[in-house]
């Protein structure tokens, strides 16, 4: 080990991103490496007035850190893996995937849940969440919600929305997750500030709940250091999900969900593609032997494409151009 080298860890400057960077820092420090954290503000955090898909950029949250790495300002970068484009920039490689946290989406809401039976307004900046919500609750309204986790919670608090959808992992990591909604009898619970319910019917984003560390391809020292943090099961599952995403979307932000889980020697996978309005749904659910996982995500995506996914993807891309 080069005892004099300090690994410079690049991160966005939101509370959640910093939590992720500090987690990686501690793991590297425990292994005897010297580190420092360098926080960079990303365009995705600055441009809050437009939905992400309208900006026409994949990887808007990662681009600033990619540039900082390529320019030699930082050595590695830590990301929520679901934010990272499936094709990394030339010269940057996946160095480690940390053990996955909670994969669920949750609905954070105020008061009771009567709106689920009638009219409701739900906030999310994700096309995937919007489409799956519309599929289950076609009478509801979905509004755009942008910003880091803290900003979104604040906007929900100041709004008259029924609720907003979040990744459970993000709220858990920075202790913002409210209490689980108890079974409320009529008229109870209106004064509670926030509660949540698990949306176990909603298929998460590919790689949701996982953290990714990237390094420069030619940096053998950092690659070797970071590789020690890799969690093999999470790496396999996220690779299947991202392969599914990459094969389907070809670089556009489409409503795609994917989740792979390893149970003993088997991998169970469920993946889906929705129309933006949630009316059309194409889904695949398969289990294979762990030995056969290479290419499995692509195989599942091709099956969706053959079942009508190719036409649906074309429609999605055209509607996002408008």
XYZ file of C-alpha atoms in Angstrom:
322
model
C 0.000 0.000 0.000
C 1.240 3.486 -0.854
C 1.028 4.923 2.654
C 1.339 8.512 1.413
C -1.510 8.480 -1.131
C -4.785 10.063 -0.057
C -7.850 8.809 -1.921
C -9.995 11.839 -2.806
C -13.677 10.828 -2.673
C -15.968 12.861 -4.921
C -19.628 13.276 -3.987
C -22.638 15.516 -4.509
C -23.213 17.878 -1.589
C -26.695 16.732 -0.541
C -27.095 15.155 2.902
C -27.776 11.713 1.416
C -24.832 11.864 -1.013
C -22.521 12.959 1.817
C -23.807 10.113 4.003
C -22.919 7.686 1.199
C -19.458 9.215 0.754
C -18.751 9.100 4.502
C -19.825 5.436 4.566
C -17.278 4.618 1.855
C -14.683 6.793 3.598
C -15.099 4.899 6.882
C -14.781 1.514 5.147
C -11.587 2.618 3.389
C -10.181 4.166 6.576
C -10.887 0.904 8.456
C -8.757 -0.858 5.821
C -5.911 1.572 6.510
C -6.317 3.981 3.572
C -6.077 7.758 3.869
C -9.038 9.598 2.394
C -10.622 13.008 1.988
C -14.096 13.993 0.806
C -14.585 16.588 -1.919
C -18.201 17.734 -2.412
C -19.352 19.030 -5.804
C -22.770 20.536 -6.666
C -24.368 18.753 -9.645
C -26.581 20.243 -12.380
C -29.339 17.856 -11.263
C -29.403 19.603 -7.885
C -29.293 23.108 -9.405
C -31.964 22.727 -12.128
C -35.062 22.044 -10.052
C -37.653 23.703 -12.285
C -37.815 21.000 -14.969
C -38.564 17.270 -14.760
C -35.436 15.192 -15.327
C -36.721 13.579 -18.503
C -37.327 17.039 -20.019
C -33.677 17.931 -19.518
C -32.847 15.148 -21.971
C -29.781 14.087 -20.030
C -29.141 10.660 -18.604
C -26.790 10.798 -15.662
C -27.383 14.444 -14.808
C -26.469 13.710 -11.184
C -23.249 11.901 -12.141
C -21.957 14.111 -14.961
C -20.334 16.753 -12.730
C -18.431 14.102 -10.788
C -17.397 12.342 -14.012
C -15.812 15.614 -15.177
C -14.104 16.121 -11.795
C -12.620 12.605 -12.044
C -11.465 13.015 -15.641
C -9.898 16.388 -14.729
C -8.027 14.767 -11.839
C -9.815 16.717 -9.064
C -11.087 13.534 -7.381
C -9.942 9.890 -7.524
C -13.196 8.023 -6.948
C -16.883 8.970 -6.862
C -19.766 7.566 -4.844
C -23.264 7.401 -6.346
C -26.730 6.021 -5.744
C -26.415 3.311 -8.371
C -29.883 3.905 -9.815
C -28.762 7.432 -10.865
C -25.799 6.139 -12.884
C -26.202 5.673 -16.676
C -25.738 2.076 -17.830
C -22.820 3.181 -20.050
C -20.035 4.803 -18.028
C -17.850 7.481 -19.656
C -14.685 6.270 -21.392
C -11.896 5.926 -18.836
C -14.229 5.476 -15.818
C -15.003 1.986 -14.463
C -17.229 0.358 -11.855
C -14.906 -0.333 -8.906
C -17.350 -1.662 -6.271
C -21.019 -2.119 -5.477
C -21.750 -1.994 -1.760
C -24.187 -4.345 -0.069
C -27.689 -3.327 -0.976
C -30.073 -1.634 1.435
C -33.905 -1.620 1.304
C -35.141 -1.812 -2.323
C -38.720 -0.691 -1.639
C -40.485 2.481 -2.686
C -42.657 3.986 0.045
C -45.529 6.464 0.079
C -45.005 9.231 2.628
C -48.344 10.854 3.499
C -50.149 13.083 5.978
C -53.271 12.097 7.877
C -55.260 9.068 6.823
C -55.262 7.058 3.597
C -58.847 7.743 2.475
C -57.527 9.309 -0.734
C -56.418 5.866 -1.959
C -60.090 4.983 -2.403
C -60.984 8.223 -4.160
C -59.140 11.217 -5.604
C -55.562 11.932 -4.654
C -52.547 13.987 -5.717
C -49.220 12.186 -5.552
C -45.829 13.821 -6.075
C -42.841 12.181 -7.778
C -40.162 13.202 -10.273
C -39.843 9.633 -11.558
C -41.599 8.450 -14.731
C -41.396 4.870 -13.425
C -43.204 5.726 -10.197
C -45.712 7.921 -12.056
C -46.593 5.163 -14.556
C -46.939 2.468 -11.886
C -49.054 4.797 -9.736
C -51.373 5.622 -12.648
C -51.652 1.893 -13.443
C -52.967 1.189 -9.933
C -54.762 4.510 -9.300
C -55.947 5.826 -12.696
C -58.172 8.505 -11.081
C -55.320 10.177 -9.239
C -53.237 13.181 -10.267
C -49.426 12.970 -10.304
C -47.343 16.141 -9.936
C -43.607 16.604 -10.471
C -41.358 16.686 -7.411
C -37.656 17.460 -7.710
C -34.683 18.139 -5.463
C -32.714 16.135 -2.937
C -34.500 14.069 -0.286
C -34.635 16.902 2.269
C -35.981 19.383 -0.302
C -38.673 16.936 -1.413
C -39.776 16.244 2.176
C -39.991 20.006 2.783
C -42.050 20.536 -0.396
C -44.415 17.752 0.670
C -44.784 19.348 4.094
C -45.668 22.738 2.565
C -48.081 21.331 -0.041
C -51.651 20.094 -0.102
C -50.612 16.862 -1.862
C -51.919 13.560 -0.535
C -48.419 12.093 -0.456
C -45.114 11.601 -2.249
C -43.167 8.508 -3.292
C -39.603 8.006 -2.026
C -37.016 5.246 -2.043
C -37.048 3.758 1.460
C -33.244 3.401 1.468
C -32.610 7.128 1.029
C -34.859 8.128 3.931
C -33.501 5.363 6.169
C -29.886 6.382 5.543
C -30.389 9.921 6.853
C -33.054 9.097 9.468
C -35.886 10.896 7.686
C -38.164 7.877 7.392
C -41.411 8.573 9.283
C -43.311 5.989 11.313
C -45.112 3.122 9.621
C -48.806 3.912 9.199
C -50.768 2.019 11.847
C -54.164 0.575 11.027
C -56.198 3.751 11.608
C -59.822 3.725 12.604
C -61.957 6.397 10.987
C -61.164 9.921 12.115
C -57.839 8.971 13.732
C -54.399 10.064 12.666
C -55.143 13.408 11.002
C -52.765 15.254 13.319
C -49.808 13.027 12.662
C -47.157 14.952 10.689
C -46.022 12.148 8.357
C -46.525 8.422 8.087
C -45.606 5.956 5.372
C -46.740 2.724 3.761
C -44.580 0.248 1.853
C -45.423 0.090 -1.856
C -44.562 -3.582 -2.199
C -46.545 -3.747 -5.468
C -44.247 -1.168 -7.108
C -41.203 -2.640 -8.874
C -38.179 -0.480 -7.976
C -35.735 1.231 -10.297
C -32.890 -0.984 -11.500
C -30.168 -0.976 -8.785
C -32.381 0.866 -6.262
C -30.918 0.717 -2.740
C -27.361 0.038 -3.985
C -24.349 2.346 -3.818
C -21.754 2.381 -6.587
C -18.134 3.512 -6.389
C -16.397 4.365 -9.669
C -12.696 4.922 -10.327
C -10.454 5.816 -13.234
C -9.613 2.797 -15.365
C -5.884 3.557 -15.245
C -5.772 4.037 -11.443
C -4.651 0.612 -10.190
C -4.199 1.812 -6.576
C -7.757 3.123 -6.142
C -9.324 0.220 -8.042
C -7.560 -2.282 -5.782
C -8.547 -0.372 -2.629
C -12.200 0.052 -3.580
C -12.564 -3.545 -4.853
C -12.269 -4.652 -1.220
C -15.693 -3.039 -0.548
C -17.498 -4.983 -3.291
C -20.508 -7.160 -2.351
C -20.745 -9.952 -4.911
C -24.467 -10.776 -4.547
C -25.432 -7.118 -4.939
C -23.069 -6.780 -7.898
C -24.727 -9.725 -9.690
C -28.313 -8.563 -8.997
C -27.681 -4.951 -10.019
C -25.843 -6.045 -13.144
C -28.862 -8.137 -14.227
C -31.211 -5.204 -13.578
C -29.020 -2.682 -15.390
C -28.569 -5.050 -18.327
C -32.370 -5.306 -18.528
C -32.599 -1.484 -18.470
C -29.852 -0.955 -21.039
C -31.322 -3.464 -23.503
C -34.791 -1.899 -23.262
C -34.163 1.804 -23.168
C -31.186 2.646 -25.351
C -30.447 5.831 -23.423
C -33.899 7.277 -22.819
C -35.594 7.701 -19.446
C -38.468 5.229 -19.671
C -40.804 3.833 -16.977
C -38.817 0.649 -16.310
C -38.725 -1.379 -13.090
C -36.430 -4.309 -12.348
C -35.545 -6.368 -9.292
C -33.316 -9.441 -9.029
C -32.964 -11.399 -5.782
C -30.727 -14.343 -4.961
C -32.313 -17.152 -2.953
C -29.745 -19.902 -2.199
C -28.678 -21.076 -5.685
C -31.402 -19.333 -7.671
C -32.034 -15.830 -8.969
C -35.595 -14.566 -9.067
C -36.159 -11.647 -11.432
C -39.131 -9.416 -12.131
C -38.974 -6.608 -14.670
C -41.557 -4.356 -16.272
C -42.123 -1.590 -18.784
C -45.082 0.791 -18.662
C -46.534 3.412 -20.946
C -46.127 6.887 -19.421
C -49.862 7.067 -18.619
C -49.662 3.666 -16.894
C -52.329 2.094 -19.102
C -50.000 -0.371 -20.814
C -47.904 -2.791 -18.788
C -45.479 -5.447 -19.987
C -43.946 -7.657 -17.303
C -41.663 -10.656 -17.057
C -41.025 -12.848 -14.015
C -38.445 -15.622 -14.178
C -36.230 -17.760 -11.954
C -32.927 -19.254 -13.102
C -29.936 -21.020 -11.591
C -27.292 -18.708 -10.149
C -24.730 -20.316 -12.465
C -26.578 -18.982 -15.538
C -26.884 -15.299 -14.610
C -24.605 -13.872 -17.327
C -26.797 -12.350 -20.031
C -29.994 -13.037 -18.064
C -31.047 -9.364 -17.896
C -30.647 -8.982 -21.647
C -32.629 -12.186 -22.254
C -35.540 -10.909 -20.119
C -35.477 -7.507 -21.853
C -35.536 -9.117 -25.291
C -38.608 -11.102 -24.271
C -40.352 -7.834 -23.278
C -39.295 -6.208 -26.578
C -40.754 -9.145 -28.528
C -44.041 -8.991 -26.562
C -44.695 -5.420 -27.743
C -41.988 -3.568 -25.849
C -40.239 -2.402 -29.017
C -43.355 -0.539 -30.169
C -44.012 0.812 -26.668
C -40.420 2.077 -26.343
C -40.782 3.867 -29.696
C -43.951 5.596 -28.470
C -42.269 6.597 -25.181
C -39.236 8.067 -26.963
C -41.468 10.058 -29.338
C -43.601 11.447 -26.503
C -40.515 12.494 -24.511
C -39.186 14.452 -27.491
C -42.275 16.684 -27.549
